[in-house]
CSV table of C-alpha atoms in Angstrom, one decimal:
chain,number,residue,atom,x,y,z
A,266,MET,CA,133.4,82.7,136.1
A,267,ARG,CA,133.0,85.3,138.9
A,268,VAL,CA,130.9,88.3,137.9
A,269,SER,CA,133.6,90.8,138.9
A,270,LEU,CA,136.1,89.0,136.6
A,271,ARG,CA,133.6,88.7,133.8
A,272,ALA,CA,132.9,92.5,134.2
A,273,ALA,CA,136.6,93.3,133.9
A,274,ILE,CA,136.9,91.1,130.8
A,275,SER,CA,133.8,92.8,129.3
A,276,VAL,CA,135.2,96.3,129.9
A,277,THR,CA,138.5,95.1,128.4
A,278,MET,CA,136.5,93.9,125.3
A,279,LEU,CA,134.7,97.2,125.2
A,280,VAL,CA,138.0,99.0,125.1
A,281,GLY,CA,139.1,96.5,122.5
A,282,PHE,CA,136.1,97.6,120.4
A,283,TYR,CA,137.7,101.1,120.2
A,284,ALA,CA,141.1,99.6,119.5
A,285,LEU,CA,139.7,97.6,116.6
A,286,ALA,CA,138.0,100.6,115.1
A,287,PHE,CA,141.0,102.9,115.6
A,288,GLY,CA,143.3,100.2,114.3
A,289,LEU,CA,141.2,99.9,111.1
A,290,ILE,CA,141.2,103.7,110.7
A,291,GLY,CA,144.9,104.0,111.3
A,292,GLY,CA,145.7,101.2,108.9
A,293,LEU,CA,143.6,102.6,106.1
A,294,LEU,CA,145.0,106.1,106.6
A,295,ALA,CA,148.6,104.7,106.6
A,296,LEU,CA,147.8,102.8,103.4
A,297,GLU,CA,146.4,105.9,101.8
A,298,THR,CA,149.4,108.0,102.8
A,299,TYR,CA,151.8,105.5,101.5
A,300,ALA,CA,149.9,105.3,98.2
A,301,LEU,CA,149.8,109.1,97.8
A,302,VAL,CA,153.6,109.4,98.4
A,303,GLU,CA,154.7,106.4,96.3
A,304,ARG,CA,152.0,106.3,93.6
A,305,PRO,CA,149.9,109.5,93.6
A,306,PHE,CA,147.5,108.4,90.9
A,307,VAL,CA,146.8,105.1,92.7
A,308,GLY,CA,146.5,107.1,95.9
A,309,VAL,CA,143.8,109.4,94.4
A,310,LYS,CA,141.8,106.3,93.2
A,311,LEU,CA,142.3,104.6,96.6
A,312,ALA,CA,140.9,107.7,98.4
A,313,LEU,CA,137.6,107.1,96.8
A,314,PHE,CA,137.6,103.8,98.5
A,315,VAL,CA,139.2,104.7,101.8
A,316,ALA,CA,137.4,108.0,102.6
A,317,PRO,CA,133.8,106.6,102.9
A,318,VAL,CA,135.0,103.7,105.0
A,319,VAL,CA,137.0,105.9,107.4
A,320,TYR,CA,134.0,108.2,107.6
A,321,ALA,CA,131.7,105.3,108.5
A,322,LEU,CA,134.1,104.1,111.1
A,323,VAL,CA,134.4,107.5,112.8
A,324,LYS,CA,130.6,107.8,112.7
A,325,GLY,CA,130.4,104.4,114.3
A,326,LEU,CA,132.8,105.4,117.1
A,327,ILE,CA,130.8,108.5,117.8
A,328,SER,CA,127.6,106.4,118.1
A,329,LEU,CA,129.3,104.5,120.9
A,330,GLU,CA,129.3,107.7,123.0
A,331,ARG,CA,126.2,109.5,121.7
A,332,ARG,CA,122.7,108.3,121.0
A,333,THR,CA,121.0,109.5,117.9
A,334,ARG,CA,118.9,112.5,118.7
A,335,ASP,CA,115.6,111.0,118.1
A,336,GLU,CA,112.5,112.6,119.5
A,337,VAL,CA,112.0,111.4,123.1
A,338,PRO,CA,108.8,109.3,123.2
A,339,GLY,CA,106.0,109.7,125.7
A,340,THR,CA,104.0,112.5,127.3
A,341,LEU,CA,106.0,114.6,129.7
A,342,VAL,CA,104.5,115.1,133.2
A,343,THR,CA,105.9,117.7,135.6
A,344,PRO,CA,105.8,117.6,139.4
A,345,GLU,CA,103.3,120.4,139.3
A,346,GLN,CA,100.9,118.4,137.0
A,347,GLN,CA,101.3,115.0,138.8
A,348,PRO,CA,102.6,115.6,142.4
A,349,ALA,CA,101.6,112.3,143.8
A,350,LEU,CA,103.3,110.3,141.1
A,351,TRP,CA,106.5,112.4,141.4
A,352,ASP,CA,106.5,112.1,145.2
A,353,LEU,CA,106.3,108.3,144.9
A,354,VAL,CA,109.1,108.1,142.4
A,355,ARG,CA,111.3,110.4,144.5
A,356,ARG,CA,110.6,108.4,147.6
A,357,LEU,CA,111.5,105.1,145.8
A,358,ALA,CA,114.7,106.6,144.4
A,359,ALA,CA,115.7,107.7,148.0
A,360,ASP,CA,114.9,104.2,149.4
A,361,VAL,CA,116.8,102.5,146.6
A,362,GLY,CA,119.7,104.8,147.0
A,363,THR,CA,119.9,106.4,143.6
A,364,ARG,CA,119.2,109.8,142.1
A,365,PRO,CA,115.6,110.4,140.9
A,366,PRO,CA,114.8,110.9,137.3
A,367,ASP,CA,114.9,114.4,135.7
A,368,GLU,CA,111.8,113.6,133.7
A,369,ILE,CA,108.8,111.3,133.9
A,370,ARG,CA,107.1,110.4,130.7
A,371,ILE,CA,103.9,108.3,130.1
A,372,LEU,CA,104.0,105.9,127.2
A,373,ALA,CA,101.2,104.0,125.4
A,374,ALA,CA,103.0,100.7,125.9
A,375,VAL,CA,103.1,97.9,128.4
A,376,ASN,CA,106.5,98.9,129.6
A,377,ALA,CA,108.4,100.8,132.2
A,378,GLY,CA,112.0,101.8,132.3
A,379,VAL,CA,114.7,104.3,133.1
A,380,ALA,CA,117.0,105.6,130.4
A,381,GLU,CA,120.1,107.8,130.7
A,382,ASP,CA,121.8,110.1,128.3
A,383,THR,CA,125.5,109.3,129.1
A,384,ARG,CA,129.0,110.0,128.1
A,385,LEU,CA,132.3,108.2,128.8
A,386,LEU,CA,130.7,104.7,128.4
A,387,GLY,CA,128.1,105.4,131.1
A,388,LEU,CA,130.5,107.0,133.7
A,389,ARG,CA,129.0,110.4,133.2
A,390,VAL,CA,125.2,110.8,133.3
A,391,LEU,CA,123.7,113.9,131.6
A,392,LYS,CA,120.0,113.2,132.0
A,393,ARG,CA,117.9,110.4,133.5
A,394,ARG,CA,114.3,109.8,132.3
A,395,MET,CA,111.7,107.4,133.7
A,396,PHE,CA,109.1,106.0,131.3
A,397,ILE,CA,105.9,104.5,132.6
A,398,GLY,CA,103.4,102.7,130.4
A,399,ALA,CA,99.8,104.0,130.6
A,400,PRO,CA,98.4,100.4,130.5
A,401,LEU,CA,100.3,99.7,133.7
A,402,LEU,CA,98.9,102.7,135.4
A,403,THR,CA,95.3,101.5,134.6
A,404,SER,CA,95.9,97.8,135.5
A,405,LEU,CA,98.2,97.6,138.5
A,406,THR,CA,97.7,98.3,142.1
A,407,GLU,CA,99.9,100.9,143.8
A,408,LYS,CA,102.1,98.2,145.4
A,409,GLN,CA,102.5,96.4,142.1
A,410,LEU,CA,103.5,99.6,140.4
A,411,ILE,CA,106.0,100.3,143.2
A,412,ALA,CA,107.6,96.9,142.5
A,413,VAL,CA,107.9,97.7,138.8
A,414,LEU,CA,109.4,101.2,139.3
A,415,ALA,CA,111.7,100.0,142.1
A,416,HIS,CA,113.0,97.3,139.9
A,417,GLU,CA,113.9,99.9,137.2
A,418,LEU,CA,115.5,102.2,139.7
A,419,GLY,CA,117.3,99.3,141.3
A,420,HIS,CA,119.4,98.8,138.1
A,421,TYR,CA,121.3,102.0,139.1
A,422,ALA,CA,121.8,101.0,142.8
A,423,ASN,CA,122.8,97.4,142.6
A,424,LYS,CA,126.1,97.3,140.9
A,425,ASP,CA,128.8,95.1,142.3
A,426,THR,CA,131.4,97.5,140.9
A,427,ARG,CA,131.2,100.6,138.7
A,428,LEU,CA,132.5,98.3,136.0
A,429,ALA,CA,129.1,96.5,135.9
A,430,GLY,CA,127.4,99.8,135.0
A,431,VAL,CA,129.8,100.4,132.2
A,432,VAL,CA,129.1,96.8,131.0
A,433,VAL,CA,125.4,97.5,130.8
A,434,SER,CA,125.9,100.8,129.0
A,435,GLY,CA,128.4,99.0,126.7
A,436,ARG,CA,125.8,96.4,125.6
A,437,ASP,CA,123.6,99.2,124.3
A,438,ALA,CA,126.6,100.9,122.7
A,439,VAL,CA,128.0,97.9,120.8
A,440,LEU,CA,124.6,97.3,119.2
A,441,ARG,CA,124.8,100.8,117.6
A,442,ALA,CA,128.3,100.4,116.3
A,443,GLY,CA,128.6,99.3,112.7
A,444,SER,CA,125.1,100.5,111.9
A,445,HIS,CA,126.4,103.3,109.8
A,446,MET,CA,128.2,101.0,107.3
A,447,ASN,CA,127.0,101.0,103.7
A,448,ALA,CA,125.7,97.5,103.0
A,449,GLU,CA,126.1,98.1,99.3
A,450,HIS,CA,129.9,98.6,99.6
A,451,TRP,CA,131.6,95.2,99.9
A,452,PHE,CA,134.4,96.4,102.2
A,453,GLN,CA,132.1,98.3,104.5
A,454,ARG,CA,129.9,95.2,104.6
A,455,MET,CA,132.8,93.1,105.7
A,456,ILE,CA,133.7,95.6,108.4
A,457,ALA,CA,130.1,95.6,109.6
A,458,LYS,CA,130.2,91.8,109.8
A,459,LEU,CA,133.4,92.1,111.8
A,460,PHE,CA,131.8,94.5,114.3
A,461,ARG,CA,128.7,92.3,114.6
A,462,GLY,CA,130.8,89.3,115.3
A,463,TYR,CA,132.7,91.2,118.0
A,464,ALA,CA,129.5,92.6,119.4
A,465,LYS,CA,128.0,89.1,119.7
A,466,LEU,CA,131.0,87.8,121.6
A,467,TYR,CA,130.8,90.9,123.9
A,468,LEU,CA,127.1,90.3,124.5
A,469,ARG,CA,127.7,86.6,125.3
A,470,VAL,CA,130.4,87.5,127.9
A,471,SER,CA,128.4,90.3,129.5
A,472,GLN,CA,125.0,88.5,129.5
A,473,ALA,CA,125.6,86.9,133.0
A,474,ILE,CA,126.3,90.3,134.5
A,475,SER,CA,123.1,91.7,133.0
A,476,ARG,CA,121.0,88.8,134.2
A,477,ARG,CA,122.5,89.0,137.7
A,478,GLN,CA,121.5,92.6,137.8
A,479,GLU,CA,118.0,91.7,136.9
A,480,PHE,CA,117.8,89.4,139.9
A,481,ALA,CA,119.4,92.2,142.1
A,482,ALA,CA,116.8,94.7,140.8
A,483,ASP,CA,114.0,92.1,141.6
A,484,ARG,CA,115.3,91.9,145.2
A,485,VAL,CA,115.0,95.7,145.4
A,486,ALA,CA,111.4,95.5,144.2
A,487,ALA,CA,110.5,92.7,146.7
A,488,THR,CA,112.2,94.6,149.5
A,489,LEU,CA,110.2,97.7,149.0
A,490,ALA,CA,106.8,96.4,147.7
A,491,GLY,CA,106.9,92.9,149.3
A,492,SER,CA,107.4,89.6,147.7
A,493,SER,CA,103.7,89.0,147.2
A,494,ALA,CA,103.1,92.4,145.4
A,495,ALA,CA,106.3,92.0,143.3
A,496,ALA,CA,105.5,88.4,142.2
A,497,SER,CA,101.9,89.4,141.3
A,498,ALA,CA,103.1,92.3,139.3
A,499,TRP,CA,105.5,90.1,137.3
A,500,ARG,CA,102.6,87.7,136.7
A,501,GLU,CA,100.3,90.5,135.6
A,502,LEU,CA,102.7,92.1,133.0
A,503,PRO,CA,102.1,89.3,130.4
A,504,VAL,CA,98.3,89.6,131.0
A,505,ILE,CA,98.3,93.3,130.4
A,506,ASP,CA,100.5,92.9,127.4
A,507,ALA,CA,98.1,90.3,125.9
A,508,ALA,CA,95.1,92.5,126.6
A,509,TRP,CA,96.8,95.6,125.2
A,510,ASP,CA,97.7,93.8,122.0
A,511,LEU,CA,94.1,92.6,121.5
A,512,PHE,CA,92.8,96.1,122.3
A,513,THR,CA,95.1,97.9,119.9
A,514,ASN,CA,95.0,95.4,117.0
A,515,ARG,CA,91.3,94.4,117.1
A,516,HIS,CA,89.7,97.6,118.2
A,517,LEU,CA,91.9,100.7,117.8
A,518,THR,CA,93.4,99.7,114.5
A,519,VAL,CA,90.0,98.9,113.0
A,520,ALA,CA,88.6,102.2,114.2
A,521,TRP,CA,91.6,104.1,112.8
A,522,GLU,CA,91.2,102.4,109.3
A,523,LEU,CA,87.5,103.5,109.3
A,524,GLY,CA,88.4,107.1,110.1
A,525,TYR,CA,87.3,107.0,113.8
A,526,LEU,CA,88.8,107.0,117.3
A,527,PRO,CA,87.1,106.5,120.6
A,528,THR,CA,86.4,109.6,122.7
A,529,THR,CA,88.3,107.9,125.5
A,530,PHE,CA,90.8,105.1,125.2
A,531,PHE,CA,91.3,103.6,128.6
A,532,ASP,CA,87.7,103.1,129.8
A,533,GLY,CA,87.4,100.8,126.9
A,534,PHE,CA,90.7,99.0,127.8
A,535,ALA,CA,89.5,98.6,131.4
A,536,ARG,CA,86.3,97.0,130.2
A,537,LEU,CA,88.2,94.7,127.8
A,538,ARG,CA,90.6,93.6,130.5
A,539,THR,CA,87.8,92.7,132.9
A,540,SER,CA,85.3,91.3,130.3
A,541,PRO,CA,83.9,87.8,131.1
A,542,GLU,CA,84.6,86.5,127.6
A,543,LEU,CA,88.4,87.1,128.2
A,544,HIS,CA,88.6,86.0,131.8
A,545,GLU,CA,89.6,82.4,131.2
A,546,GLU,CA,92.2,83.2,128.6
A,547,LEU,CA,93.8,86.0,130.7
A,548,GLU,CA,93.8,83.9,133.8
A,549,GLU,CA,95.7,81.2,132.0
A,550,ILE,CA,98.4,83.7,131.1
A,551,ARG,CA,98.4,84.9,134.7
A,552,GLN,CA,99.0,81.5,136.1
A,553,ASN,CA,101.5,80.4,133.4
A,554,PRO,CA,103.3,83.5,132.4
A,555,HIS,CA,105.7,83.2,129.4
A,556,ASP,CA,108.6,85.3,128.2
A,557,PRO,CA,108.5,87.1,124.9
A,558,ASP,CA,111.1,86.1,122.5
A,559,ARG,CA,113.8,88.7,122.8
A,560,GLY,CA,116.5,86.8,121.0
A,561,PRO,CA,119.6,84.9,122.2
A,562,TYR,CA,121.3,87.9,123.8
A,563,ASP,CA,118.4,89.0,126.0
A,564,SER,CA,119.6,90.2,129.5
A,565,HIS,CA,116.4,89.0,131.3
A,566,PRO,CA,116.3,85.6,133.1
A,567,PRO,CA,113.2,83.5,132.5
A,568,LEU,CA,110.2,85.1,134.0
A,569,GLN,CA,109.2,81.9,135.9
A,570,ASP,CA,112.7,81.8,137.5
A,571,ARG,CA,112.4,85.4,138.6
A,572,ILE,CA,108.9,84.9,140.1
A,573,ALA,CA,110.1,81.8,142.0
A,574,ALA,CA,113.1,83.8,143.4
A,575,ILE,CA,110.9,86.7,144.5
A,576,GLU,CA,108.5,84.4,146.2
A,577,ALA,CA,111.3,82.5,147.9
A,578,MET,CA,112.4,85.7,149.6
A,579,ALA,CA,109.1,86.0,151.4
A,580,LEU,CA,109.7,89.7,152.1
A,581,GLU,CA,107.1,91.9,153.7
A,582,PRO,CA,106.5,95.4,152.2
A,583,GLU,CA,107.7,98.6,153.7
A,584,SER,CA,105.0,100.3,155.7
A,585,GLY,CA,103.0,103.1,154.1
A,586,TRP,CA,102.3,101.7,150.7
A,587,GLY,CA,98.7,101.4,149.7
A,588,ASP,CA,96.7,98.7,147.9
A,589,ARG,CA,94.6,101.3,145.9
A,590,PRO,CA,94.6,101.2,142.1
A,591,ALA,CA,97.7,102.9,140.7
A,592,LEU,CA,95.5,105.1,138.6
A,593,GLU,CA,94.6,107.0,141.8
A,594,LEU,CA,98.1,108.4,141.9
A,595,LEU,CA,97.3,110.6,138.9
A,596,ALA,CA,95.4,113.8,139.0
A,597,ASP,CA,92.7,113.9,136.2
A,598,PRO,CA,94.2,110.7,134.7
A,599,MET,CA,92.1,110.1,131.6
A,600,PRO,CA,93.1,113.1,129.6
A,601,LEU,CA,96.8,112.3,130.3
A,602,LEU,CA,96.5,108.7,129.4
A,603,ASP,CA,94.6,109.4,126.2
A,604,ALA,CA,97.2,112.0,125.3
A,605,ALA,CA,99.9,109.3,125.7
A,606,VAL,CA,98.1,107.2,123.1
A,607,LEU,CA,97.5,110.1,120.7
A,608,ASN,CA,101.2,111.1,120.9
A,609,THR,CA,102.1,107.6,119.5
A,610,LEU,CA,99.8,108.1,116.5
A,611,VAL,CA,100.7,109.9,113.3
A,612,SER,CA,99.8,113.5,112.8
A,613,ASP,CA,96.5,113.0,111.1
A,614,ALA,CA,95.0,111.6,114.3
A,615,ALA,CA,93.3,114.9,114.9
A,616,SER,CA,91.3,114.4,111.7
A,617,LYS,CA,89.7,111.2,113.0
A,618,GLU,CA,86.1,111.5,114.2
A,619,ARG,CA,85.8,110.7,117.9
A,620,VAL,CA,82.8,108.5,119.0
A,621,ASP,CA,81.8,106.6,122.1
A,622,TRP,CA,82.6,102.9,122.4
A,623,ALA,CA,79.1,101.7,121.6
A,624,THR,CA,79.0,103.7,118.4
A,625,LEU,CA,82.5,102.5,117.5
A,626,SER,CA,81.6,98.9,118.0
A,627,HIS,CA,78.6,99.3,115.7
A,628,ILE,CA,80.7,101.0,113.1
A,629,GLY,CA,83.4,98.3,113.2
A,630,ALA,CA,80.9,95.5,113.0
A,631,ARG,CA,79.0,97.2,110.2
A,632,ALA,CA,82.2,97.7,108.2
A,633,ARG,CA,82.8,93.9,108.3
A,634,VAL,CA,79.3,93.2,107.0
A,635,VAL,CA,79.7,95.8,104.2
A,636,ARG,CA,82.8,94.0,103.0
A,637,GLY,CA,81.0,90.7,103.1
A,638,THR,CA,78.2,92.0,100.7
A,639,GLU,CA,80.3,93.6,98.0
A,640,ARG,CA,80.8,90.4,96.1
A,641,LEU,CA,77.1,89.7,95.8
A,642,LEU,CA,76.4,93.3,94.8
A,643,GLN,CA,78.9,93.2,92.0
A,644,ALA,CA,77.8,89.7,90.8
A,645,SER,CA,74.2,90.8,90.5
A,646,ALA,CA,75.2,94.0,88.7
A,647,ALA,CA,77.1,91.9,86.1
A,648,VAL,CA,74.3,89.4,85.7
A,649,MET,CA,71.5,92.1,85.3
A,650,ASN,CA,73.6,94.8,83.7
A,651,GLN,CA,72.3,97.2,86.3
A,652,PRO,CA,74.0,99.4,89.0
A,653,PRO,CA,74.8,97.3,92.1
A,654,SER,CA,72.1,97.6,94.7
A,655,LEU,CA,69.8,95.5,96.9
A,656,THR,CA,67.0,95.8,94.3
A,657,THR,CA,69.4,94.5,91.6
A,658,VAL,CA,70.2,91.5,93.7
A,659,LEU,CA,66.5,90.8,94.2
A,660,ASP,CA,65.8,91.2,90.5
A,661,ALA,CA,68.5,88.7,89.7
A,662,LEU,CA,67.0,86.2,92.1
A,663,ASP,CA,63.5,86.7,90.6
A,664,ALA,CA,65.0,86.2,87.2
A,665,GLY,CA,66.3,82.7,88.2
A,666,HIS,CA,70.0,83.7,88.3
A,667,LEU,CA,70.8,82.1,91.7
A,668,ALA,CA,73.5,79.9,90.3
A,669,GLY,CA,75.0,82.8,88.3
A,670,LEU,CA,75.5,84.8,91.5
A,671,ALA,CA,77.9,82.2,93.0
A,672,SER,CA,81.6,82.8,92.8
A,673,HIS,CA,82.6,79.1,92.7
A,674,LEU,CA,81.6,76.0,90.6
A,675,PRO,CA,81.0,72.6,92.2
A,676,GLY,CA,84.1,70.4,92.4
A,677,ASN,CA,82.4,67.9,90.1
A,678,ARG,CA,82.3,69.5,86.6
A,679,ASN,CA,79.5,67.1,85.7
A,680,ALA,CA,77.3,68.3,88.6
A,681,GLY,CA,73.8,69.1,87.5
A,682,ALA,CA,71.8,72.4,87.8
A,683,ARG,CA,70.4,71.4,91.2
A,684,ALA,CA,73.9,70.9,92.7
A,685,ARG,CA,75.0,74.2,91.3
A,686,ARG,CA,72.0,76.0,92.8
A,687,GLU,CA,72.6,74.3,96.2
A,688,MET,CA,76.2,75.5,96.3
A,689,ALA,CA,75.1,79.0,95.2
A,690,ARG,CA,72.4,79.1,97.9
A,691,GLY,CA,75.0,78.3,100.6
A,692,GLU,CA,77.0,81.3,99.4
A,693,VAL,CA,74.3,83.8,98.5
A,694,LEU,CA,72.0,83.4,101.5
A,695,PRO,CA,74.5,84.7,104.2
A,696,GLU,CA,75.5,87.6,101.9
A,697,LEU,CA,71.9,88.5,101.2
A,698,SER,CA,71.1,88.3,104.9
A,699,GLY,CA,74.0,90.7,105.6
A,700,LEU,CA,72.7,93.1,103.0
A,701,VAL,CA,69.2,93.1,104.4
A,702,ALA,CA,70.6,93.6,107.9
A,703,LEU,CA,72.5,96.6,106.6
A,704,ALA,CA,69.4,98.0,105.1
A,705,PHE,CA,67.4,97.7,108.3
A,706,SER,CA,70.4,99.1,110.3
A,707,ASP,CA,70.8,102.1,108.1
A,708,ALA,CA,67.0,102.7,108.4
A,709,GLY,CA,67.5,103.0,112.2
A,710,LEU,CA,65.8,99.7,113.1
A,711,ALA,CA,68.8,97.7,114.2
A,712,HIS,CA,72.5,97.9,115.1
A,713,TRP,CA,75.5,95.7,115.8
A,714,GLU,CA,77.3,95.2,119.0
A,715,LEU,CA,80.9,94.1,119.0
A,716,ASP,CA,82.3,92.2,122.0
A,717,TRP,CA,85.9,92.5,123.1
A,718,LEU,CA,86.9,89.3,121.3
A,719,GLY,CA,85.6,90.8,118.0
A,720,ARG,CA,82.4,88.8,117.8
A,721,THR,CA,79.3,90.6,116.5
A,722,THR,CA,75.7,90.5,117.6
A,723,PHE,CA,72.8,91.9,115.6
A,724,VAL,CA,70.4,93.8,117.8
A,725,THR,CA,67.0,94.9,116.5
A,726,SER,CA,64.6,97.4,117.9
A,727,SER,CA,61.6,95.3,117.0
A,728,HIS,CA,60.5,92.0,118.4
A,729,ASP,CA,58.8,91.2,115.1
A,730,PHE,CA,62.0,91.4,113.1
A,731,ASP,CA,62.3,87.9,111.6
A,732,MET,CA,63.4,87.8,108.0
A,733,ALA,CA,64.4,84.2,107.8
A,734,GLU,CA,61.3,83.0,105.9
A,735,HIS,CA,61.5,85.9,103.4
A,736,LEU,CA,65.2,85.2,102.9
A,737,GLU,CA,64.7,81.5,102.3
A,738,ALA,CA,62.0,82.2,99.8
A,739,ALA,CA,64.3,84.7,97.9
A,740,VAL,CA,67.0,82.0,97.4
A,741,ALA,CA,64.6,79.1,96.6
A,742,ASP,CA,64.9,77.3,93.3
A,743,HIS,CA,62.3,79.6,91.9
A,744,GLY,CA,63.1,82.8,93.8
A,745,ARG,CA,60.2,84.8,95.3
A,746,THR,CA,61.2,88.1,96.7
A,747,GLU,CA,57.7,89.7,97.2
A,748,GLY,CA,57.7,89.3,100.9
A,749,LEU,CA,61.2,90.6,101.3
A,750,ARG,CA,60.5,93.6,99.1
A,751,ALA,CA,57.4,94.4,101.1
A,752,ALA,CA,59.3,94.2,104.4
A,753,LEU,CA,62.0,96.5,103.1
A,754,ALA,CA,59.4,99.0,101.8
A,755,THR,CA,57.7,99.0,105.2
A,756,ALA,CA,61.0,99.7,106.9
A,757,GLY,CA,61.5,102.7,104.6
A,758,VAL,CA,64.5,101.2,102.6
A,759,ALA,CA,65.1,103.1,99.3
A,760,PRO,CA,64.6,100.9,96.2
A,761,ASP,CA,68.1,101.5,95.0
A,762,TYR,CA,69.7,100.9,98.5
A,763,ARG,CA,73.4,100.2,98.5
A,764,PRO,CA,75.3,100.3,101.8
A,765,ALA,CA,77.7,103.2,102.0
A,766,ARG,CA,81.2,102.3,103.1
């Protein structure tokens, strides 16, 4: 089916969406009027049913034309604050042949896009906003960023007909319709299902138009930035996304839960993205990029197909674009990028203590070790009927309670005392080692380093730090903790030491 014909059918279906809603409203109101005239008592009772349904339908119709007034995400940057970035975007808009955005906002997300506040199904534009992900600014070159931004602007300049633009706006609108129905009310639930079924059909019909526009926007990107830069940018996006996901989930989230945040976010992200331990994994993603699962109605063609199409164009870039890092487009970039991250966090972000990355890695690794020692501390307290502390653990071992400190019994219930001690030794030794490491760390004699994969390394300030022999003696069949106690005393560890959380 030709795209222009499909667009006409899609717009007809969009109008049909209105007709369906108005038809339901009219039918319900006609039924209510008839009931009030012929049987007033029934009409009053029916009104309790009809009124909320009609209200939900009207609200759904309004949602087709008007987005919810949610707070606009991102950190707003003005032309006075970031002149080079604005000059670039305005030049791209002129080259593409579309109006520049009214606002530019920086997001803490691996994404870029242009959004419009529209009326009349997209025919009237009230405001256009461009969103640029901070991770993109720190990871792409200027040409790669140009490709990304030109693609987004290209959506508004590569329409076969004005109908295609209405179709794209309509895809967003139909997804909002029916969202105001009350799922607890059986009739409203049925109407919501009807709307969803109609929306799915509309999305299926309009999908080819949206995918064709993605390829057209890719051509705009390749024309301005060159095929090489555009293809490399498309390959890099999944890499940045994987790195950002690791960065936020394995580092920022852990820091947040412990009450800390890094003094600067994006120098850490830059180090993670270029770290040797991640090189092989990220390079594999770069060479074999995969699409995220966006569902069956996604408007994007497969990423590999898009890259192949861009490379097949073999277009050279327009003159004047640089190969410098995109970050150099920003004036004083780090405060802006950090603000973009902070703006995505909840209001109590200001209460978190800000520390450098070295301190943060130690704090994160230490927290893991603390959690790994809590079981042993509580078990020794129960066995000895004393407060949980390192000294209580050592007292329990001296008293021959090694087996009693274990959390599990051997699989064979007939296992003898020696088997029980061996199993306990395998569990208690690493926990005791962690507890002793914490004692030396809190005494200022050692610290942990956390790599970007989340692996920890224990680093001591003394070449003579070797507790293996003392630890083995402590968990022997007849525990002897004298050497370990002496080493702890020499380090200045308090007798009742217990790691603070």
